[in-house]
Short mmCIF file of C-alpha atoms in Angstrom, two decimals:
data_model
loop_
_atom_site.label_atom_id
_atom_site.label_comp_id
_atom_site.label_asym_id
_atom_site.label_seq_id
_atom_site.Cartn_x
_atom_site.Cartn_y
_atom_site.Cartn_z
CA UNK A 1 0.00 0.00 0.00
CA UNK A 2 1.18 3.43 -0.88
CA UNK A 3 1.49 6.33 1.56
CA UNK A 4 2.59 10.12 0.88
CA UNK A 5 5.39 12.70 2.75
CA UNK A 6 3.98 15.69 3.66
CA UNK A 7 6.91 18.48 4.71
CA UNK A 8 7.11 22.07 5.96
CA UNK A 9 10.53 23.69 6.52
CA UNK A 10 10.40 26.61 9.13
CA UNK A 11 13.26 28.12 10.76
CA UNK A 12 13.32 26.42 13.99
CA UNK A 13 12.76 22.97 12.86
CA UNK A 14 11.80 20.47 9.76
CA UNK A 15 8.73 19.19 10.30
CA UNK A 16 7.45 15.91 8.33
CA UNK A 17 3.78 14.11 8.24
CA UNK A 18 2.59 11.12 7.40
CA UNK A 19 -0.04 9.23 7.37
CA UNK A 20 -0.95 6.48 10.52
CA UNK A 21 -0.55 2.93 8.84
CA UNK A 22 -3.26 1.47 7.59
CA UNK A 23 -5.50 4.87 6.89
CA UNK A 24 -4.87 7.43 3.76
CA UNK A 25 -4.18 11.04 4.16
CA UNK A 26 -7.48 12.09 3.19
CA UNK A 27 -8.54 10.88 7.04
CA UNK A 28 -6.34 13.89 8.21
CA UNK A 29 -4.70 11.56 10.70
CA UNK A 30 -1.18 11.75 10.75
CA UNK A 31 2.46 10.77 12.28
CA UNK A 32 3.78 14.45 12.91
CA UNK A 33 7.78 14.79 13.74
CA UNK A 34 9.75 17.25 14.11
CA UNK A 35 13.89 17.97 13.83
CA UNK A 36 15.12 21.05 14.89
CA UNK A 37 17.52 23.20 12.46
CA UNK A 38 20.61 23.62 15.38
CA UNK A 39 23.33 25.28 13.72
CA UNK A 40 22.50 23.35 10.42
CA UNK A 41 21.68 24.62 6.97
CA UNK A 42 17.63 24.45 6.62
CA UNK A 43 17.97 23.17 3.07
CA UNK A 44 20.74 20.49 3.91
CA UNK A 45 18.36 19.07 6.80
CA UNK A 46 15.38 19.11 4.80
CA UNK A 47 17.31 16.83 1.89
CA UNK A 48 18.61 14.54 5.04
CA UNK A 49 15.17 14.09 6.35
CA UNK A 50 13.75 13.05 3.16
CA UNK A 51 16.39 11.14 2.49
CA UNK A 52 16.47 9.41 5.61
CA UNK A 53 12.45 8.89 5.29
CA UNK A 54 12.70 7.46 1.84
CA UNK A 55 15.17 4.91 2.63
CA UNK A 56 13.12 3.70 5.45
CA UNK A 57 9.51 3.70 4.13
CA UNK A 58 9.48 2.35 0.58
CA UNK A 59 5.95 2.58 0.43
CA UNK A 60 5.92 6.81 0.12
CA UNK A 61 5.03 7.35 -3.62
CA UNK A 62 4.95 11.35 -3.36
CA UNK A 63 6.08 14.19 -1.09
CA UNK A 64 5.01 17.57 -1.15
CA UNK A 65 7.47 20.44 0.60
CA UNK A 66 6.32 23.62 1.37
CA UNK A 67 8.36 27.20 0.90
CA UNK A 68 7.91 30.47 2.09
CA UNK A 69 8.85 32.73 -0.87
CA UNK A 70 10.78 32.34 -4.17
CA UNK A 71 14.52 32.13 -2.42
CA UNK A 72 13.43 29.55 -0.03
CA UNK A 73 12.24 27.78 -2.91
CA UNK A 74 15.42 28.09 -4.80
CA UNK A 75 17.65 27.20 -1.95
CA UNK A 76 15.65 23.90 -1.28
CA UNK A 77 15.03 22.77 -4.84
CA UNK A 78 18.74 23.17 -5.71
CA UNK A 79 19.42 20.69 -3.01
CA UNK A 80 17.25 18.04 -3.95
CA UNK A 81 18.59 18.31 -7.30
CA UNK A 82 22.14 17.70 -6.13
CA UNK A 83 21.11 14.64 -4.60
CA UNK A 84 19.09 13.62 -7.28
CA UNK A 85 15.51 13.43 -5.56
CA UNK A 86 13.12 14.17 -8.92
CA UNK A 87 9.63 12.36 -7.17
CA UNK A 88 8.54 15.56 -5.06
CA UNK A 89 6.42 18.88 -5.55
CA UNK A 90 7.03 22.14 -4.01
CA UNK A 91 3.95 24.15 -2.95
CA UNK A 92 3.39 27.36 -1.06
CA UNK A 93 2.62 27.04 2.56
CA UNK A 94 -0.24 29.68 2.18
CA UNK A 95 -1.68 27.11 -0.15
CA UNK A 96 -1.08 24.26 2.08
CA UNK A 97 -2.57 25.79 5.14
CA UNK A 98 -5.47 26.47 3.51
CA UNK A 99 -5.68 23.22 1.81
CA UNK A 100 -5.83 21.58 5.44
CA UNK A 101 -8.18 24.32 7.36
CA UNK A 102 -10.68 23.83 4.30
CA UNK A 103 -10.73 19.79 5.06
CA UNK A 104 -10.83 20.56 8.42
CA UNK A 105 -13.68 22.99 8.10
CA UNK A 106 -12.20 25.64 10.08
CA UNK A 107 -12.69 27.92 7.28
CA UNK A 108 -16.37 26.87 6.45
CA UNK A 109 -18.15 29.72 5.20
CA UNK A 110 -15.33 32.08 4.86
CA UNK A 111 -14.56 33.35 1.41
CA UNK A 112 -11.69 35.71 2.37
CA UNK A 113 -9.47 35.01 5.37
CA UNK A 114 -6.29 36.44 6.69
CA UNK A 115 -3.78 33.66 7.89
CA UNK A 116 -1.63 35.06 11.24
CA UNK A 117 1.12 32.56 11.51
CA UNK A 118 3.80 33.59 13.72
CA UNK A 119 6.76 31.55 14.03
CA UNK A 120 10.40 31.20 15.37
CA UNK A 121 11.68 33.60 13.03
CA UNK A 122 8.68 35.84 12.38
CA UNK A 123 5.40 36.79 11.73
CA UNK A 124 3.89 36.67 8.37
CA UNK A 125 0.66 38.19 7.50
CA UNK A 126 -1.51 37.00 4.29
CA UNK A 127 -4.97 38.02 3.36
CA UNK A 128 -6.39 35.38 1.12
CA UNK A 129 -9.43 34.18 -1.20
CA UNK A 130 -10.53 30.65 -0.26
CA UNK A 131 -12.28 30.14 -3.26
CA UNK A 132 -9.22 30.82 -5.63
CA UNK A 133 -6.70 30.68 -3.30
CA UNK A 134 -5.27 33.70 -4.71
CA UNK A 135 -3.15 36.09 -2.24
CA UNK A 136 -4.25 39.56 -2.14
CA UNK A 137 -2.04 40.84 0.42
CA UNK A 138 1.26 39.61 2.51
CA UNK A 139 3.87 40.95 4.44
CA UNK A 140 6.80 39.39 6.69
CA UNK A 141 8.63 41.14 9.76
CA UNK A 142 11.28 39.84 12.16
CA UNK A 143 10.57 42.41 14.93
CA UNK A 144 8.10 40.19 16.54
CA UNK A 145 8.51 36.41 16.51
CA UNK A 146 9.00 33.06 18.93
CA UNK A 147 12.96 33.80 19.35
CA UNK A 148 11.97 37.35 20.04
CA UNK A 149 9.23 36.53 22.64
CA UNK A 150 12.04 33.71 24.22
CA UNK A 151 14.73 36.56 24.21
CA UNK A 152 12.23 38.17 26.83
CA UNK A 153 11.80 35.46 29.18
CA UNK A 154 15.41 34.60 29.08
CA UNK A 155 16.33 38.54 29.95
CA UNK A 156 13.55 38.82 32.90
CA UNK A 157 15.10 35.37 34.30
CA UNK A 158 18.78 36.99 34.42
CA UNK A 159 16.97 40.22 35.79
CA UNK A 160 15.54 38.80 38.57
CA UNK A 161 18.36 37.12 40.06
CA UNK A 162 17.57 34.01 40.18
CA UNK A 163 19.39 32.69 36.93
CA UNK A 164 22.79 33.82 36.66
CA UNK A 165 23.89 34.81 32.96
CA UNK A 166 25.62 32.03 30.96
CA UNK A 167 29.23 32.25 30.38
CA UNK A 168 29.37 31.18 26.80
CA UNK A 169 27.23 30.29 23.28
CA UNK A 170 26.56 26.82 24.33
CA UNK A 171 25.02 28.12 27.81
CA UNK A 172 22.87 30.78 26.09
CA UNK A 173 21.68 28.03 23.66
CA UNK A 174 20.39 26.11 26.58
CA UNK A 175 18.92 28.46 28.72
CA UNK A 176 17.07 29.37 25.25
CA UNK A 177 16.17 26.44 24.80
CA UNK A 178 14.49 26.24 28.34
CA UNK A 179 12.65 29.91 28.03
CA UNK A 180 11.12 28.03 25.06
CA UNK A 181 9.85 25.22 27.12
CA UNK A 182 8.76 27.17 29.17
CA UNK A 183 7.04 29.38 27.11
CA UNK A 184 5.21 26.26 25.54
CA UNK A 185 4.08 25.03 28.99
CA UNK A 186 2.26 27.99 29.79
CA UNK A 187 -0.29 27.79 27.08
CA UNK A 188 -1.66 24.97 29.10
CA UNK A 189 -0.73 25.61 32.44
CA UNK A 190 -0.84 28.82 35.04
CA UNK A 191 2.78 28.70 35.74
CA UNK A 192 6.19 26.45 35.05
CA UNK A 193 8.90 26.21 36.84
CA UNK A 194 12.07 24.61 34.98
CA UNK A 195 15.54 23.36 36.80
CA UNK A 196 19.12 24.33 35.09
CA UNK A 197 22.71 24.24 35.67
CA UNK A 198 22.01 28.20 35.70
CA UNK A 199 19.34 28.38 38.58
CA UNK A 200 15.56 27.83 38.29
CA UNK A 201 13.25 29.30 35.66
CA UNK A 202 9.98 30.51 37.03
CA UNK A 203 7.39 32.18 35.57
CA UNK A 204 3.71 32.84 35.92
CA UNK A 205 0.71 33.35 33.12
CA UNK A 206 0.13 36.59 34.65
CA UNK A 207 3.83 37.59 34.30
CA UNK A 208 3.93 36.04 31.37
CA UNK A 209 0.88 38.21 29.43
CA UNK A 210 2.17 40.98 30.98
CA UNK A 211 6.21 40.77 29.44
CA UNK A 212 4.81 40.16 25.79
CA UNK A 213 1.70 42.19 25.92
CA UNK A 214 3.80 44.88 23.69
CA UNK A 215 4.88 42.83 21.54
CA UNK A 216 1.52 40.85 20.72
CA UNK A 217 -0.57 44.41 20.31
CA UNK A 218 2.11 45.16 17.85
CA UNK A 219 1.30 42.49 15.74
CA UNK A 220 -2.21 42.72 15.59
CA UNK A 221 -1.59 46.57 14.74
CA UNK A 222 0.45 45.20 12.02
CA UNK A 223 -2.53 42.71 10.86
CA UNK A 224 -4.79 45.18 10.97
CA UNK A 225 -2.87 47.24 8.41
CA UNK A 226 -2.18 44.54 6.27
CA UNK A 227 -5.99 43.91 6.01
CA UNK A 228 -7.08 47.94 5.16
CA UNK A 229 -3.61 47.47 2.37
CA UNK A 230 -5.75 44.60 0.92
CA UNK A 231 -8.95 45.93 0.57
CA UNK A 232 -10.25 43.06 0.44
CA UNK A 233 -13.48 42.06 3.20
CA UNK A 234 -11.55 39.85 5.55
CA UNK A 235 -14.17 37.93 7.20
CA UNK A 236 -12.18 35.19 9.74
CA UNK A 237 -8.50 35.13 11.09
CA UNK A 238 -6.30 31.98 11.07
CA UNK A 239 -3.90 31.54 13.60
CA UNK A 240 -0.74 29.32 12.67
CA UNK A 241 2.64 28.65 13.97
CA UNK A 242 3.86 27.31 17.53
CA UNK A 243 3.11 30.81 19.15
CA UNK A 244 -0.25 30.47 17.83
CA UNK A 245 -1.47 28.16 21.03
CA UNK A 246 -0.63 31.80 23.47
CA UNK A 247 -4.03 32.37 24.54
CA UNK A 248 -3.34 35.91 25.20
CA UNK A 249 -2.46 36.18 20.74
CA UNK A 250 -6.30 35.41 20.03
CA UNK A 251 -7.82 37.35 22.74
CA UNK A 252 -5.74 40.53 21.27
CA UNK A 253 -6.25 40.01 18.14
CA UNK A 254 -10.07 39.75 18.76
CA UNK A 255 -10.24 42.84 20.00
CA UNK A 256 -8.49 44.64 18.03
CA UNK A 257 -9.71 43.25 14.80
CA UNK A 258 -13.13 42.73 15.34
CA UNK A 259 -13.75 39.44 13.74
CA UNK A 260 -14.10 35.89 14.20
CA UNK A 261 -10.31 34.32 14.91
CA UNK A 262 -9.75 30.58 14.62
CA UNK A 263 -6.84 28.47 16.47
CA UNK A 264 -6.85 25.18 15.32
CA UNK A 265 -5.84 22.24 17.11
CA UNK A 266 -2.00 22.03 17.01
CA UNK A 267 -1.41 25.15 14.93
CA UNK A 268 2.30 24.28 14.72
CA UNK A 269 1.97 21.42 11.96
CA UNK A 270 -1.04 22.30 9.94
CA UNK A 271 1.13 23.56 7.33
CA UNK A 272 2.65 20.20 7.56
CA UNK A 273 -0.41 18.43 7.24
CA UNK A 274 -1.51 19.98 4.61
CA UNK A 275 1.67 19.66 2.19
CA UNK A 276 0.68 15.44 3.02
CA UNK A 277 -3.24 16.21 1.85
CA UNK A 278 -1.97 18.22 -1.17
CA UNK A 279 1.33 15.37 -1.80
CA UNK A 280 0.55 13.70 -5.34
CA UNK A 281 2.71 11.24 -7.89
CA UNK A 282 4.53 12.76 -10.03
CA UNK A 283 3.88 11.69 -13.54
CA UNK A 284 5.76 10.34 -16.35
CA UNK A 285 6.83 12.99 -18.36
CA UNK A 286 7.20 12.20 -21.86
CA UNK A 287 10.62 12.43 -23.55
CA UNK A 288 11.30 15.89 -25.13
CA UNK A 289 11.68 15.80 -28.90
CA UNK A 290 14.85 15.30 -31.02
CA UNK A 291 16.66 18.51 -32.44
CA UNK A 292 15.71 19.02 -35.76
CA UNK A 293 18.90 18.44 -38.32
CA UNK A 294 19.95 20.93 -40.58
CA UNK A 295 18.12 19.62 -43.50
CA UNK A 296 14.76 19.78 -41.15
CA UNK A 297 15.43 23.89 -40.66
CA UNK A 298 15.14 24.89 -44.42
CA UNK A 299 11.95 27.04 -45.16
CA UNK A 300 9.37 25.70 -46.31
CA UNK A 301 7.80 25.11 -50.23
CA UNK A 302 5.82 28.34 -51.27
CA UNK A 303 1.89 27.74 -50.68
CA UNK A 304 0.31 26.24 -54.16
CA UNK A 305 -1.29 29.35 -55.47
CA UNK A 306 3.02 30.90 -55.78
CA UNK A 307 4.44 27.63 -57.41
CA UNK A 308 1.77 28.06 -60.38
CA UNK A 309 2.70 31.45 -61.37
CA UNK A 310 4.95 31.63 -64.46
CA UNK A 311 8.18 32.31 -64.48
CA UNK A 312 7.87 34.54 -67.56
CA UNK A 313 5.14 37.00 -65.14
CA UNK A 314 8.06 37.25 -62.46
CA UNK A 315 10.86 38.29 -65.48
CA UNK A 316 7.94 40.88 -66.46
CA UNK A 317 7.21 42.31 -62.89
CA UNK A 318 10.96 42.83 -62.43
CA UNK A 319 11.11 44.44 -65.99
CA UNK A 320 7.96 46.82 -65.05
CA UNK A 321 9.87 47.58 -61.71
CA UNK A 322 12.94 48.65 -63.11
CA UNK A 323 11.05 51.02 -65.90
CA UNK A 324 9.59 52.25 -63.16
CA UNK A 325 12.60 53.40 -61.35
CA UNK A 326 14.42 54.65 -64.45
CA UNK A 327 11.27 56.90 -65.20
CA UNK A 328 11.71 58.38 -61.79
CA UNK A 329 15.18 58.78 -62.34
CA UNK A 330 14.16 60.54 -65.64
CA UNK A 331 12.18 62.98 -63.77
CA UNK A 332 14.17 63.73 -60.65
CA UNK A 333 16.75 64.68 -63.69
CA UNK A 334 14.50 66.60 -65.66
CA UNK A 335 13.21 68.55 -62.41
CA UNK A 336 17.43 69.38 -61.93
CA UNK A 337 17.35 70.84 -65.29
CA UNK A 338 14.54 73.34 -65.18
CA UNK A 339 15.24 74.43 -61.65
CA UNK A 340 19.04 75.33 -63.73
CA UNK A 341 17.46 76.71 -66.66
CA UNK A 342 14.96 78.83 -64.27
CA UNK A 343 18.58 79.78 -62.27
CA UNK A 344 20.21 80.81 -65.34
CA UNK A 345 17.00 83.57 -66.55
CA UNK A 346 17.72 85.11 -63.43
CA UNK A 347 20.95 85.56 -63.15
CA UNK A 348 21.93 82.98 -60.68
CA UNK A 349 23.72 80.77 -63.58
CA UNK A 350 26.65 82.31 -62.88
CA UNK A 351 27.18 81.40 -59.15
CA UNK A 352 25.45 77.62 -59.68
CA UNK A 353 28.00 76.74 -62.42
CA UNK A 354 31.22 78.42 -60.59
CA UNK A 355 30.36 78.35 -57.07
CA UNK A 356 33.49 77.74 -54.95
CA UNK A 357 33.22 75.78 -51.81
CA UNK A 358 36.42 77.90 -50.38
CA UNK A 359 34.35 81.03 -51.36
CA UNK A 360 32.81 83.09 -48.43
CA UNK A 361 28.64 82.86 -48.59
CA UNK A 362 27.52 86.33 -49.62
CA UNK A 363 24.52 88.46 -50.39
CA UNK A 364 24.99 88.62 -54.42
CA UNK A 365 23.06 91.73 -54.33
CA UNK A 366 21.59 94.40 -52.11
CA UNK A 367 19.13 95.79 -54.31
CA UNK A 368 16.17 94.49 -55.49
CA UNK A 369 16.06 94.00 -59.52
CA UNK A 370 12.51 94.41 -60.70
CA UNK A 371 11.84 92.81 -64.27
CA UNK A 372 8.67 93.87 -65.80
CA UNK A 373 7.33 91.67 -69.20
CA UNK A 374 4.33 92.34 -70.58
CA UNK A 375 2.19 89.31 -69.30
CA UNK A 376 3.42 88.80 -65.86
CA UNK A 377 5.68 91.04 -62.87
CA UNK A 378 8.39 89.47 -60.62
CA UNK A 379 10.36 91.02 -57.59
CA UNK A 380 12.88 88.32 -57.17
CA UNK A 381 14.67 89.22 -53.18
CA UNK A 382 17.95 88.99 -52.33
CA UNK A 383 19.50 85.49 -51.88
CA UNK A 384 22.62 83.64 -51.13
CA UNK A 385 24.67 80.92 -52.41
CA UNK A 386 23.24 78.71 -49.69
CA UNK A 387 19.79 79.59 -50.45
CA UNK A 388 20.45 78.10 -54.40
CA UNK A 389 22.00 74.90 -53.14
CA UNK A 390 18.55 74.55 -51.80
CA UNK A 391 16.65 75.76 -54.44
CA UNK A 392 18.37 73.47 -56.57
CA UNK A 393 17.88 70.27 -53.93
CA UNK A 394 13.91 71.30 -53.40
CA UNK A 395 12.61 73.94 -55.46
CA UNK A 396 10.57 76.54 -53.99
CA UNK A 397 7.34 77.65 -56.11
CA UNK A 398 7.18 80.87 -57.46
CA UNK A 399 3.99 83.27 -57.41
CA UNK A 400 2.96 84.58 -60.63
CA UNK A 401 0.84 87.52 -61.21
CA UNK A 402 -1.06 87.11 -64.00
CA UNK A 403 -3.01 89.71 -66.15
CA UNK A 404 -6.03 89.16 -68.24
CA UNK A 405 -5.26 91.44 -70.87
CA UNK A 406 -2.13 91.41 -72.38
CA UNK A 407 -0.19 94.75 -72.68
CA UNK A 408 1.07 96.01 -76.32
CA UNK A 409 4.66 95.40 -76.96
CA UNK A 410 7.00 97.95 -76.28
CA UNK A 411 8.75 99.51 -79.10
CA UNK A 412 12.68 100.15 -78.25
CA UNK A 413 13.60 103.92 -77.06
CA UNK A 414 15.94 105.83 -75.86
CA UNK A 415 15.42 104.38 -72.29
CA UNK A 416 15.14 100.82 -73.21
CA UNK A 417 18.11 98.55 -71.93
CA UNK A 418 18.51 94.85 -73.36
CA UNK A 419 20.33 93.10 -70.24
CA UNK A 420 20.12 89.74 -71.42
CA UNK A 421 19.97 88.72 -75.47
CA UNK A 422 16.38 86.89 -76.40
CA UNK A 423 14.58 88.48 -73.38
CA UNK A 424 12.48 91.39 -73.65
CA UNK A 425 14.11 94.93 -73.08
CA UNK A 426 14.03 96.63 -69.99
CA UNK A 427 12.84 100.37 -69.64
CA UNK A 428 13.84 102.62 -67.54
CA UNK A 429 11.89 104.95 -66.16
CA UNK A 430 12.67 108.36 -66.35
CA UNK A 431 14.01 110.24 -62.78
CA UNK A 432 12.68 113.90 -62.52
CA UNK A 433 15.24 116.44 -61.70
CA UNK A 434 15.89 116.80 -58.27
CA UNK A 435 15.67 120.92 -58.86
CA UNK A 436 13.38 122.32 -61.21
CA UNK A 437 14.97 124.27 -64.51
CA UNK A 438 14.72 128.33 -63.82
CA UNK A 439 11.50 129.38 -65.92
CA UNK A 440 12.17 130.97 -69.18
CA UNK A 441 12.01 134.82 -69.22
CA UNK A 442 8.94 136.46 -70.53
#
């Protein structure tokens, strides 16, 4: 018979589920253990454990392994990998939790829930849809969490006098270790009083609540603003994690919150158990295809309506495309030439044929010439050798004035100049005297 591997890897320890012999994991009873971390490497123990669960149970067909974020993920998966362990899933341990609190109808009638798990190493907030399992809103902080709440105890023990302060790392470690049993004794019990090599650890409830009470309204403050961030309607509160079972955690956050908050029973592992509910097979992917060779690449054939078009229509296309470019060609030269010939009437000829590029740019002429003809009248302005290079590279159109009636030739005088041969003359007009001639005598 076949049996599953459920996993969560927290901080403090590697925790592993399984299924009691003889039942499935769909009767949500399990074989919880847990291995603390130590000084280890969280990724290292979690390939040991499976390891060392695989080799003893052949009957496990699929484990599931939960992560907190994409590093954790990384780290853990690159450690299976180098010891070659391919039959396993990874899920997140949102989705986990909620796949076990859904089986376990905590979460009945709930559609959006915020899940308050607060562990060794932190607190971790995450508002939730149940329906799609979708995460609205999360945040993570490291200013409140089980080590923190520990650090407290231990500190009020070696301020009291009755536990003297531990000479080195391995004595801190241990009286650590016993502020954490002690811790998880109260959540059961009124008070708990502990032996060590140090002295005696004794605490009461009372004192307990009263040390931590900072710390626990801070967290709740910081759930609180996790849910308005959301926006979503949070409707229930989940407790997880081993400081989940502190009775005075639910009564705070109740009050400050305002709705219903669930602790389930062992809060510490249902992250656990759910990786074993979610745990399937993995199945037999099928072998990737071959490369294709280099005869495979080549393009391929022209659709059927291409391969029946003559070849003589392609020779003729190509033919009607080069005409086509040579009569542009034609034009663009053309255009050159009358834009010269248009230079040349007016005097410009000249400077376009022997312009120097050495020569300074210049105003050819500061005065206006005026040409009158009989059929039309142009004032052509002053202009510059860089103005023709233009001209010449995009003509500028000229405004015409046109007449209806034409005007009768003029017949040469002695104030008609021919400036150019072929063109009409020019006449000038005739200046009065500046001073009037003295009037004859009478």
């Amino acid at each position: 018979m076949s049996s599953v591997l459920g996993v969560s890897v927290g901080a403090g320890a590697v925790r592993i589920a399984r299924p009691i012999a003889g039942d499935s994991a769909e009767t949500a009873a399990f074989d919880v253990q847990a291995v603390p971390v130590g000084e280890r490497r969280v990724d290292e123990l979690t390939a040991d454990v499976i390891g060392a669960v695989l080799a003893a149970d052949s009957r496990i067909s699929a484990t599931a392994i939960t992560y907190r974020d994409e590093n954790h993920a990384r780290a853990i998966r690159a450690e299976l990998a180098r010891r070659q362990f391919t039959n396993y899933e990874l899920v997140p341990d949102v989705v986990a939790a909620l796949e076990f609190l859904e089986y376990s109808g905590e979460l009945q009638g709930f559609g959006t829930v915020a899940l308050y798990d607060l562990g060794a190493s932190g607190l971790s907030v995450t508002v939730v849809d149940t329906a799609t399992r979708q995460v609205c809103f999360t945040e993570r902080t490291s200013d409140i969490s089980g080590d923190y709440l520990d650090s407290l105890i231990r500190e009020q023990q070696i301020a009291s006098g009755r536990i003297a302060h531990p000479p080195d790392h391995t004595g801190l470690a241990a009286l650590d270790a016993l502020c954490r049993e002690a811790k998880e004794q109260l959540s059961t019990s009124n008070a708990v009083a502990l032996p060590s090599t140090e002295g005696l650890v004794l605490l009461s409830q009372e004192n307990f609540e009263a040390l931590i009470m900072l710390a626990v309204e801070s967290s709740a403050r910081m759930t609180r603003d996790v849910i308005l961030r959301s926006e979503q309607p949070v409707q229930a509160v989940a407790l997880l994690g081993g400081c989940a079972q502190i009775p005075l955690v639910a009564r705070v956050l109740r009050r400050w919150l305002g709705v219903p908050v669930t602790v389930p029973a062992a809060p510490d592992t249902v992250v656990t158990r759910g990786a074993a509910l979610l745990a399937r097979p993995v199945m037999a992917r099928p072998a990737p295809a071959p490369f294709p060779a280099a005869h495979d690449s080549a393009p391929a054939a022209p659709a059927e309506p291409a391969q029946s078009w003559p070849s003589g229509h392609r020779v003729a296309v190509e033919k009607s495309g080069r005409r086509r470019e040579i009569s542009l060609a034609g034009v663009a030269v053309g255009a050159l030439v009358v834009v010269a010939a248009i230079g040349i009437t007016l005097g410009w000829g000249s400077q376009v044929l022997s312009h120097d590029s050495q020569r300074q740019d210049a105003v050819t002429s500061s005065v206006p010439v005026t040409t009158t003809r009989p059929a039309e009248s142009t004032t052509v302005a002053p202009t510059t050798s860089d103005a023709t290079n233009e001209s010449l590279a995009a003509p500028q159109p000229h405004s015409y004035a046109t007449t209806t009636t034409e005007a009768p030739p003029t017949t040469p005088g002695p104030n008609t100049i021919t400036i150019i041969p072929g063109l009409p003359p020019v006449i000038v007009p005739t200046i009065p005297p500046l001073f009037p001639a003295p009037a004859a005598p009478q």
